[in-house]
Short mmCIF file of C-alpha atoms and ligand atoms in Angstrom, two decimals:
data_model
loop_
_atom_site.label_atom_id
_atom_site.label_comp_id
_atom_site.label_asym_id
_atom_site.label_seq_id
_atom_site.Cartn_x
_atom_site.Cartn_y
_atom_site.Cartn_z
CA UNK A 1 0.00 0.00 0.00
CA UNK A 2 1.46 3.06 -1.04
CA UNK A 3 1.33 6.42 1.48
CA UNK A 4 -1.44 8.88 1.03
CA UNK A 5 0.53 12.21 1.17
CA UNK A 6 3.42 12.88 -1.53
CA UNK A 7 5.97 15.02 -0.74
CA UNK A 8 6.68 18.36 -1.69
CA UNK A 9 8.22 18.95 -5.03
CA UNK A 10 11.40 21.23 -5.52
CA UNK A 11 9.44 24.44 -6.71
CA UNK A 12 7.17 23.79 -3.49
CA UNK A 13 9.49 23.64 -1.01
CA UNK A 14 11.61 26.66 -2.00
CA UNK A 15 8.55 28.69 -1.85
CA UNK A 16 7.53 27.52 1.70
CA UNK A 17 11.52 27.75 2.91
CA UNK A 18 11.13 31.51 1.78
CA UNK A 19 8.55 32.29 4.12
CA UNK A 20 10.70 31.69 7.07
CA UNK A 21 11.51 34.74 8.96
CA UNK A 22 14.89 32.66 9.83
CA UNK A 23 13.93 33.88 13.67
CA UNK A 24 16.96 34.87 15.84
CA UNK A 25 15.75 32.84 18.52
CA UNK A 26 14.53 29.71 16.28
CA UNK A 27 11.34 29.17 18.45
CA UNK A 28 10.31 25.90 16.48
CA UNK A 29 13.79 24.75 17.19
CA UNK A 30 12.83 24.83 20.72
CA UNK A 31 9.52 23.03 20.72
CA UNK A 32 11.34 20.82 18.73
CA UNK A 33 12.00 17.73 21.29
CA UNK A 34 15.17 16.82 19.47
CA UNK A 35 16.19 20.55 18.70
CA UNK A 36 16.56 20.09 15.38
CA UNK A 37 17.73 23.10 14.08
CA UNK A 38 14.96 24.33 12.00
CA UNK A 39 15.59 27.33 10.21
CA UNK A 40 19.62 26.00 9.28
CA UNK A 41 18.29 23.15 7.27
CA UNK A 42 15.34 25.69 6.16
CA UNK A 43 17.65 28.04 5.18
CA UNK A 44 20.08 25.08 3.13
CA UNK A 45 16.62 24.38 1.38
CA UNK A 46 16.59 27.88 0.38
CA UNK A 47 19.64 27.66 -1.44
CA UNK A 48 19.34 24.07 -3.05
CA UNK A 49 21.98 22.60 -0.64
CA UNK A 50 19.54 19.52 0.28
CA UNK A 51 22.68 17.37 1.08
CA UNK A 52 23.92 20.08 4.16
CA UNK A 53 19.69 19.82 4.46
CA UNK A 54 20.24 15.94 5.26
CA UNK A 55 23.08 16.59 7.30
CA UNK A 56 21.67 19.50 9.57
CA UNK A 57 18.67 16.76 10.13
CA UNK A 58 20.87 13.94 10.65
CA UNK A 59 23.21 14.79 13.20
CA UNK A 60 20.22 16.29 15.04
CA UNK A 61 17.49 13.50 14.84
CA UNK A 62 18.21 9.55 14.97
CA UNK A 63 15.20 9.14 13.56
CA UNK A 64 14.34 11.59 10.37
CA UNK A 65 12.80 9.39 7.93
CA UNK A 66 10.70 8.07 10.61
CA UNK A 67 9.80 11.56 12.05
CA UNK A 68 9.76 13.36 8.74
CA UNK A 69 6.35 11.59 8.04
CA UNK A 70 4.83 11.26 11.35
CA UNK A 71 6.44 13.79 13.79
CA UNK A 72 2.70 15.71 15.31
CA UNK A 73 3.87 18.66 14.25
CA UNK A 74 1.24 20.99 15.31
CA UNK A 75 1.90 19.81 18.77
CA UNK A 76 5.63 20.75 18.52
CA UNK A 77 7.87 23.17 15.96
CA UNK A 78 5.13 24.83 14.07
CA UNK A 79 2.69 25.00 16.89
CA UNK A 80 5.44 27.94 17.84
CA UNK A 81 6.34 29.29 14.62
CA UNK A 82 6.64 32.77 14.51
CA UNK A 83 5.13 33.39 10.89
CA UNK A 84 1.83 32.35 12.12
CA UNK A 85 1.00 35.42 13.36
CA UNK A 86 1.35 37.00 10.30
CA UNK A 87 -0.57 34.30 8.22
CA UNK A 88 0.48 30.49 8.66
CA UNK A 89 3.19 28.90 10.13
CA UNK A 90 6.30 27.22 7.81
CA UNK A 91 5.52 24.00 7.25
CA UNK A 92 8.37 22.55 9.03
CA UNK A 93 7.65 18.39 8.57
CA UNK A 94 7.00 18.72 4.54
CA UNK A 95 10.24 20.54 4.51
CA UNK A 96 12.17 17.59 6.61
CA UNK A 97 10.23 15.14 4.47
CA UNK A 98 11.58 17.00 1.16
CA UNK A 99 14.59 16.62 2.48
CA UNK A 100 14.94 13.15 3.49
CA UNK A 101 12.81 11.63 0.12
CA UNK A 102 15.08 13.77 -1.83
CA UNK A 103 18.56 12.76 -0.73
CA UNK A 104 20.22 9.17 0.30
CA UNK A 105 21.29 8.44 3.94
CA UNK A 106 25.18 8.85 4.04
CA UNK A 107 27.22 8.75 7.23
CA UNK A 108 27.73 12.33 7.58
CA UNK A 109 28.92 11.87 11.79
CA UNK A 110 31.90 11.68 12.98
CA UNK A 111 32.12 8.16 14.50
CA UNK A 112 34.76 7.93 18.08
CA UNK A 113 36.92 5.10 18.01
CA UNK A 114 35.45 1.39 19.71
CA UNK A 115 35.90 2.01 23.05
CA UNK A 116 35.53 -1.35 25.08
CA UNK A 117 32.83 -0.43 26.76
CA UNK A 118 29.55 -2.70 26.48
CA UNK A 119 25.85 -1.26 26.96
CA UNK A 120 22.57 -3.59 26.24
CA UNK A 121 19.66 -1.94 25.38
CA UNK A 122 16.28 -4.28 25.46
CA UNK A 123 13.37 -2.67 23.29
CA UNK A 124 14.43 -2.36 19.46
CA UNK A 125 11.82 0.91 19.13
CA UNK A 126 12.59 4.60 18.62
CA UNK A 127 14.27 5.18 22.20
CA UNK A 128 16.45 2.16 21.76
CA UNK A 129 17.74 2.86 18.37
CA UNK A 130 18.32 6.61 19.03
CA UNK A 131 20.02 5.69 22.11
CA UNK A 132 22.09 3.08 19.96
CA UNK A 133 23.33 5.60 17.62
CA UNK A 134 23.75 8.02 20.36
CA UNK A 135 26.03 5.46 22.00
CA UNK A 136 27.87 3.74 18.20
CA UNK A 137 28.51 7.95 17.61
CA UNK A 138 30.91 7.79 20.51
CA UNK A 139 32.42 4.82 20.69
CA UNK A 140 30.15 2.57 22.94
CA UNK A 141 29.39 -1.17 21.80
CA UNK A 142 25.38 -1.70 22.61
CA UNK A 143 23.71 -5.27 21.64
CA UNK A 144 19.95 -4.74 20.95
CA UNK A 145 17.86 -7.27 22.56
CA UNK A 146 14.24 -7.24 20.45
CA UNK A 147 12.03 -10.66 20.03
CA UNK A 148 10.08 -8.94 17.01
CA UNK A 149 11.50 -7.13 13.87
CA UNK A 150 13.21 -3.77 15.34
CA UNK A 151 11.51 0.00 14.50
CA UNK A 152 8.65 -0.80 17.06
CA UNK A 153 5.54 1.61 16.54
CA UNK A 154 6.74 2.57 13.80
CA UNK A 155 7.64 -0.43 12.02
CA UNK A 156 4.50 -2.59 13.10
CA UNK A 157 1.48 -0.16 14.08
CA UNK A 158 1.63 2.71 12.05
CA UNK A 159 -0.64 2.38 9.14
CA UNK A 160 1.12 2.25 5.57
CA UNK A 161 -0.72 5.13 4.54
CA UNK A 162 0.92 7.51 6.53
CA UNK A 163 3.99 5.70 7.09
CA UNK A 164 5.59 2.92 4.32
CA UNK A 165 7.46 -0.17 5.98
CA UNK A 166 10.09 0.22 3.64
CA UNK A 167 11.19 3.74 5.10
CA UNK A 168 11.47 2.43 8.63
CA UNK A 169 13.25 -0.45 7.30
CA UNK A 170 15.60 1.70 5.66
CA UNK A 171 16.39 3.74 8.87
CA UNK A 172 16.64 0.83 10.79
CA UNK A 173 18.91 -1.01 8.70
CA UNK A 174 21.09 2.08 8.36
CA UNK A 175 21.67 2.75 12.44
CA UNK A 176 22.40 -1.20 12.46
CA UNK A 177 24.95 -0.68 10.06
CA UNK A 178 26.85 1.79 11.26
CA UNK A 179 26.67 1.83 15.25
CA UNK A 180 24.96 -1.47 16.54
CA UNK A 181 27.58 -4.09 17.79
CA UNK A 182 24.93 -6.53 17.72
CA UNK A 183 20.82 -7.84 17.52
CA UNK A 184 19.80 -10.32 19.63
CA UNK A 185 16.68 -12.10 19.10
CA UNK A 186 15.86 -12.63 22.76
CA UNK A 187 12.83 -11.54 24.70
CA UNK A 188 14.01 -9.82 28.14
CA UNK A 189 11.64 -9.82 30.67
CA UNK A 190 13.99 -9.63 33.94
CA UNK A 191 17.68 -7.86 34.89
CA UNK A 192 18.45 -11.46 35.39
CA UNK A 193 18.04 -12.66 31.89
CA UNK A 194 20.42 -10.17 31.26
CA UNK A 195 24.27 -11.38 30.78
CA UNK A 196 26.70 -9.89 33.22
CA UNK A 197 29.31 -8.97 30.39
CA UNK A 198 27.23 -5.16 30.32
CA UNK A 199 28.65 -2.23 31.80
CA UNK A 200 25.06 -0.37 31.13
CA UNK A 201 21.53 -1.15 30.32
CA UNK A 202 18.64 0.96 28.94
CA UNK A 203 15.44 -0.15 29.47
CA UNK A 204 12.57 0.58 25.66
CA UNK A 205 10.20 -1.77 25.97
CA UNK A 206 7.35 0.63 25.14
CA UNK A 207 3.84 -0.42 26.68
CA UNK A 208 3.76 -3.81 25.66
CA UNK A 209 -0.19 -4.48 27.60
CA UNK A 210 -3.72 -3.73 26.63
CA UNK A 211 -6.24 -1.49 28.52
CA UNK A 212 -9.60 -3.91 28.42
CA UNK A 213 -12.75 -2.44 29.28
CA UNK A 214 -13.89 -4.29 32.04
CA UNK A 215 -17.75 -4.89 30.90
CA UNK A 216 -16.47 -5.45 27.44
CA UNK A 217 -15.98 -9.29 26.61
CA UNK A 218 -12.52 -9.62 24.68
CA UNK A 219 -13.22 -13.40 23.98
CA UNK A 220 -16.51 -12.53 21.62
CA UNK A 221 -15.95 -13.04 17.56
CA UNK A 222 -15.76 -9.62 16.52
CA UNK A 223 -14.11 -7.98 19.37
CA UNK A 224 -10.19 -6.88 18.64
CA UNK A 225 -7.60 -4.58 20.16
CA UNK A 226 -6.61 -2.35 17.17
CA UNK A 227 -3.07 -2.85 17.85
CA UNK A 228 -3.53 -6.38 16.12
CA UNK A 229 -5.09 -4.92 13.34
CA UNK A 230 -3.04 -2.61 12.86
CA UNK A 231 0.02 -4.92 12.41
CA UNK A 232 -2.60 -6.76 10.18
CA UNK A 233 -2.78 -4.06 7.79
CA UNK A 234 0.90 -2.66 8.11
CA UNK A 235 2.09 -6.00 6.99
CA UNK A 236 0.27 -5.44 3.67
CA UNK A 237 -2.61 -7.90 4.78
CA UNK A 238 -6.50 -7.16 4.91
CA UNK A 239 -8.49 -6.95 8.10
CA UNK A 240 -11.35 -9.35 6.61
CA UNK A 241 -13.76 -7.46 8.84
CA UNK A 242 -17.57 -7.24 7.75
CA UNK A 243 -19.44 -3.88 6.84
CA UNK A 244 -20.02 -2.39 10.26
CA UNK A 245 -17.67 -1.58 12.46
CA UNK A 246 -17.18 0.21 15.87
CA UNK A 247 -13.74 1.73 17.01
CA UNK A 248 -14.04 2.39 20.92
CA UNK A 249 -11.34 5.17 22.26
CA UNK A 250 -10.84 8.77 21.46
CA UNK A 251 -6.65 8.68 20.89
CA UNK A 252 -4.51 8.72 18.01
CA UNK A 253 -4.63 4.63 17.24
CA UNK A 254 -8.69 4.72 17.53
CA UNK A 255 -8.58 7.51 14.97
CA UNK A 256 -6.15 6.22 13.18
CA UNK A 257 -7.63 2.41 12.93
CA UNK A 258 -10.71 4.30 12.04
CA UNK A 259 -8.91 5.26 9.21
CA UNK A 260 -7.57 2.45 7.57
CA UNK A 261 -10.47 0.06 7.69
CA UNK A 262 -12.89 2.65 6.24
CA UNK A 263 -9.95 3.55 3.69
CA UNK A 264 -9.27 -0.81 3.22
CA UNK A 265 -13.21 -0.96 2.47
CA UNK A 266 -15.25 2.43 1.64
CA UNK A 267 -18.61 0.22 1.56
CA UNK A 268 -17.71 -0.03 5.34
CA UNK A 269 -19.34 1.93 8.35
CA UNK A 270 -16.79 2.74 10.66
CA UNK A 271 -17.95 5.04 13.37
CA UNK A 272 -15.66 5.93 16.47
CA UNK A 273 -17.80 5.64 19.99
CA UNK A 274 -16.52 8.05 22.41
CA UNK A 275 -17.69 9.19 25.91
CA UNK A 276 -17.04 12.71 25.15
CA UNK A 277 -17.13 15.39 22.31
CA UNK A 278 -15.00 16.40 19.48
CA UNK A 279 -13.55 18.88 21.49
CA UNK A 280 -12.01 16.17 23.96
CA UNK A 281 -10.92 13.75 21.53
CA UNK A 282 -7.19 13.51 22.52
CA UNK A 283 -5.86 12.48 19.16
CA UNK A 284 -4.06 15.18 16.79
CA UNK A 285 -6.22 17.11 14.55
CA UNK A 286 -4.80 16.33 11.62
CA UNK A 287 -5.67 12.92 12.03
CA UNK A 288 -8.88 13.57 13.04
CA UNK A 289 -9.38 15.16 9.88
CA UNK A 290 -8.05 12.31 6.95
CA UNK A 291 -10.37 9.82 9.04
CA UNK A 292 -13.41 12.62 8.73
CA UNK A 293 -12.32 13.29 4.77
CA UNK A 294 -11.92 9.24 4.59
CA UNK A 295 -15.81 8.90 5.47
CA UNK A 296 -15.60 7.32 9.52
CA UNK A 297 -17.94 8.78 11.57
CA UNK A 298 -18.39 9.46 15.01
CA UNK A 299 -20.70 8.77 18.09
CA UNK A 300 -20.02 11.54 20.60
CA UNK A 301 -21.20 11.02 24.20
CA UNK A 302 -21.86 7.37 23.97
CA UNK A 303 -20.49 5.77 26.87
CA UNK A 304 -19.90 1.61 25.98
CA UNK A 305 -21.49 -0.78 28.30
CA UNK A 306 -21.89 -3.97 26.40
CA UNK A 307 -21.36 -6.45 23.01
CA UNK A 308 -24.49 -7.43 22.23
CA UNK A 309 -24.25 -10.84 20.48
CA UNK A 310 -23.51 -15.06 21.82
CA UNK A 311 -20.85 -16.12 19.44
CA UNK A 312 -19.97 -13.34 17.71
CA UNK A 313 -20.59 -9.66 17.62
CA UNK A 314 -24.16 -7.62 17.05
CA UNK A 315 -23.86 -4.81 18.42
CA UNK A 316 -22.65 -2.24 21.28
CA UNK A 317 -25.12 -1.35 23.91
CA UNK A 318 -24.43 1.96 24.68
CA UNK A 319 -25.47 5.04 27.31
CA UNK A 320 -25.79 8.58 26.52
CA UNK A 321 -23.81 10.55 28.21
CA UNK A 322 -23.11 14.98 29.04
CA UNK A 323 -20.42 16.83 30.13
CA UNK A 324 -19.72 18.19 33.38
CA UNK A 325 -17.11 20.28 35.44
CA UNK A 326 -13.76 20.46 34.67
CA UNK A 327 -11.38 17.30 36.28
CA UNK A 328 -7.99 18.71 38.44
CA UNK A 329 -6.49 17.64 34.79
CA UNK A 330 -8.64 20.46 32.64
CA UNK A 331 -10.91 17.71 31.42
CA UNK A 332 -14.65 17.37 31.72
CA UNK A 333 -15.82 14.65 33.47
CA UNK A 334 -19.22 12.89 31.19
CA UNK A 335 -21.83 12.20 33.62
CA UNK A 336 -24.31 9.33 32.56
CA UNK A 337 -27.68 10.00 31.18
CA UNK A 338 -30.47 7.53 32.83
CA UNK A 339 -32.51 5.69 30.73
CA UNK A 340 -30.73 6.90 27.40
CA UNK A 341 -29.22 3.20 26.53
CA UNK A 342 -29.32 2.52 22.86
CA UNK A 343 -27.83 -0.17 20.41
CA UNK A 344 -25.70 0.11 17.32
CA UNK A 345 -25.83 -2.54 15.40
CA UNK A 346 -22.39 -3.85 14.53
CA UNK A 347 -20.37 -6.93 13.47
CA UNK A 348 -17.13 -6.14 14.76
CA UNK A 349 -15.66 -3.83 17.98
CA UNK A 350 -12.19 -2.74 17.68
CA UNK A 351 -11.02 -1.50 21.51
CA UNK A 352 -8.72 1.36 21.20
CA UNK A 353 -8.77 2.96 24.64
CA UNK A 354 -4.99 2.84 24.65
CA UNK A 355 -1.52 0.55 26.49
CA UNK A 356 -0.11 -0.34 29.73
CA UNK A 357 2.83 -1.00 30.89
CA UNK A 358 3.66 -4.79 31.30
CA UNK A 359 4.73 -6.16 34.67
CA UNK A 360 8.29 -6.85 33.39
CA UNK A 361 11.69 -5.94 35.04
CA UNK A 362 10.35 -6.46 38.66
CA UNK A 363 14.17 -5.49 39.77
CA UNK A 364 12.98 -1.65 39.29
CA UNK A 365 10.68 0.97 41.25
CA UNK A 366 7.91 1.54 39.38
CA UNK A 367 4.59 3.86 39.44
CA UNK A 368 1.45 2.57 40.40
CA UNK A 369 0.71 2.35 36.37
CA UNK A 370 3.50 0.23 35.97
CA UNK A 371 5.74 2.67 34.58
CA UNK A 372 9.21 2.73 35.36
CA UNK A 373 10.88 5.31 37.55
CA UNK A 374 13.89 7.25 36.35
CA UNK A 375 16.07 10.34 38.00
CA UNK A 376 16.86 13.48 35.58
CA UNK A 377 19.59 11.40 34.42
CA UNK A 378 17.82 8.75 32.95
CA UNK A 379 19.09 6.28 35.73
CA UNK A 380 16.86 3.96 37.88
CA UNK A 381 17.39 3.36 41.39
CA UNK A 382 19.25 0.30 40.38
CA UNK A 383 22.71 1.65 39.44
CA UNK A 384 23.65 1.45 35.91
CA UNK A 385 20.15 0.22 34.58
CA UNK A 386 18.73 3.44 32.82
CA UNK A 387 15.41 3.39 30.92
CA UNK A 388 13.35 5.62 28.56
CA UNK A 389 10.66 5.88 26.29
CA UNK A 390 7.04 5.03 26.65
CA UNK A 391 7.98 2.89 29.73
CA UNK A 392 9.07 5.77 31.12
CA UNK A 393 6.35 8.85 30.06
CA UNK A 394 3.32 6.49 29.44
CA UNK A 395 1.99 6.32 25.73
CA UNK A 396 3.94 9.42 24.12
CA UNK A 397 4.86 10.57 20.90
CA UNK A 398 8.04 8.98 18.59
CA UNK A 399 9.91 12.20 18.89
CA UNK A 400 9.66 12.39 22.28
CA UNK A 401 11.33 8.25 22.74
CA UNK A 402 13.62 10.04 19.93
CA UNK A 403 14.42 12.15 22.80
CA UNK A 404 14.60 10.15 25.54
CA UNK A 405 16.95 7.55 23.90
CA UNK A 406 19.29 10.22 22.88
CA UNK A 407 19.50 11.95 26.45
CA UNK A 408 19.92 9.09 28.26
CA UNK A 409 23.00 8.02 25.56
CA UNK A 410 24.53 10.95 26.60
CA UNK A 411 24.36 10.22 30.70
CA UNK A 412 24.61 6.56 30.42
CA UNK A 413 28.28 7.36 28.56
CA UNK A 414 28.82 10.05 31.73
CA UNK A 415 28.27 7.41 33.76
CA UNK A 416 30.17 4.85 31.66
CA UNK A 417 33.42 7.34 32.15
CA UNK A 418 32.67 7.49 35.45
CA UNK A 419 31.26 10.57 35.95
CA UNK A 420 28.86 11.85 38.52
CA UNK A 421 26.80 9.11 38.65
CA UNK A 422 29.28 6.52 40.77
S1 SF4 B 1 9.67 29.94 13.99
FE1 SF4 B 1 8.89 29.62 11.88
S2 SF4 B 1 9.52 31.45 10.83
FE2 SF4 B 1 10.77 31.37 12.69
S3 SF4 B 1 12.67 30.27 12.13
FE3 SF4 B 1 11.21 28.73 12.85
S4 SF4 B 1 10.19 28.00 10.97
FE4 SF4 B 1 11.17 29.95 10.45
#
């Protein structure tokens, strides 16, 4: 399946690199959770130089194919871009992904000689491959430990509309070329299973668990956690689902699930059932938009109380539901409606109310959702186990496990030299 949006073409992105004011204090570059430095490789566009484009980006962001399609944007660098008071702001991600479809990866970083040092990092996803490179950059041996094929969200769960295998691939293949020691095809649940030959570890196992809803029976025909379709349709494979279908959740996956089985069968009702309004959906508005151009609708205020069916799905027996005060979090609470329950008829319910964390690595504090605790530094309370990532922040954005993987390369080699840490 090909991807939906094409990128920019020459004469379009030198026109939208002119409109940056090239701000002296690069505000996008700031929101930017990587700090790419936004108006340099703006300002190379300008001036044709797409290869010093490539390697402004690269020695930036681990992860710029990946991000260059996908990054939420609006949330970060052009949710802060200056020109948008004066119309719109730059379009910052078309101009990375001009960049990166329109030049080869070549190792533009200066690579430290192999030191003899030896750190394993368990969780082949965005953290764990930035912090990889991070690590290969200076010097530092890591072995990858990952059971599936590495690139995580990316790689499995992102549909191939918005995001092709083959890039990820690509990326992937590239940091395991040039600063992974090793991939091993072990699944690490425990410190223990861990060999002693590591002078670090780092900790990206993402959220590996699903959030159920606890009247909702899992074991119907019909019922599926859109994580499993997902991979479904990411490997290039159809969902086989019927002509009505219900997404329940109100985050990027439900939206984005939405998405691709209205777009893998247009005959096909897919409406997303949500306890509260547009307003409080929490997933980014750009998505919300393709899956409202792609036909899915939505049931606002419908709070889910049942399947309806024996052996296999009819329906999802639902309860009206209004909005109340504001939570301590700035959210309004929905208060139920009584006597408002209604049916929708439907042959298959796709639960998309988000992950949790697994109960792995018992060796490590944790919060009460199962997430592990870190310091500032990126370090555990167990000394020389760091961790980051989803496991650390709860269900995040790529950029942001770009982030974290890349800080804590930075302090677990600090602490590898024997720095403040010991
Ligand atoms: S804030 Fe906008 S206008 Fe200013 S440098 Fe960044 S991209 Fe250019």
């Amino acid at each position: 399946m090909e991807e939906a949006k094409r990128s920019l073409s020459k004469e379009e992105a030198v026109i939208e690199a002119e409109r940056c004011l090239y701000c002296y204090d690069a505000p996008c570059e700031k929101a930017c959770p990587v700090n790419v430095p936004v108006p340099e490789f703006i300002q190379s566009i300008r001036t044709s130089n797409l290869k010093g484009a490539r390697e402004i980006l690269e020695e930036a962001h681990p992860l710029i194919e990946t991000c260059g399609r996908v990054c939420p944007e609006e949330s970060f660098c052009q949710a802060s871009c200056a020109r948008a008071k004066i119309d719109s702001p730059v379009k910052i991600r078309e101009l990375h992904r001009f960049v990166t479809d329109n030049t080869d990866p070549f190792l533009n970083l200066t690579l430290q000689k192999l030191s003899r040092k030896k750190v394993a990092i368990i969780g082949g996803g965005p953290a764990g491959l930035a912090c990889a490179r991070e690590l290969g950059r200076n010097g530092i041996n890591s072995v990858i430990f990952e059971k599936k094929d590495l690139g995580g969200i990316p790689a499995h769960e992102i549909s191939p509309e918005r995001l092709e295998r083959l890039i990820v691939e690509r990326e992937v293949k590239f940091i395991l070329k040039n600063f992974v020691s090793e991939v091993k095809d072990k699944k690490i649940t425990s410190l223990s299973d861990i060999e002693k030959s590591f002078d670090a570890i780092f900790i990206s196992t993402g959220l590996t668990g699903e959030l159920e809803l606890e009247n909702i029976n899992k074991n119907l025909r019909g019922v599926y956690f859109a994580r499993e379709l997902l991979k479904i349709a990411k490997s290039g494979l159809k969902t086989g689902l019927g002509k009505r279908v219900g997404v329940i959740g109100g985050g990027n996956v439900a939206i984005e699930i939405a998405t691709v089985l209205k777009r893998e069968n247009p005959e096909r009702d897919v409406e997303v059932v949500y306890r509260r309004g547009l307003k409080e959906l929490k997933a980014f508005k750009d998505e919300i938009e393709e899956a409202t151009n792609a036909g899915v609708t939505f049931q606002f205020l419908a709070i889910p109380l049942e399947v309806i069916g024996d052996e296999r799905v009819k329906g999802l027996r639902v309860r009206r539901a209004r909005l109340g005060a504001f939570d301590s979090s700035g959210r309004r609470v929905f208060e139920e409606v009584p006597d408002s329950d209604f049916v929708i008829p439907l042959e298959a319910v796709i639960i998309a109310i988000g992950q949790k964390a697994s109960e792995y690595f018992p060796e490590v504090e944790k919060t009460e959702d199962g997430l592990i605790k870190v310091n500032e530094e990126y370090m555990t309370e167990v000394k020389g186990v760091f961790a980051g990532g989803d496991i650390v922040r709860g269900a995040s954005t790529i950029v942001e496990s770009v982030h974290d993987g890349k800080e804590a390369a930075a302090f677990i080699e600090e602490y590898l030299e024997g720095g403040k840490n010991v």
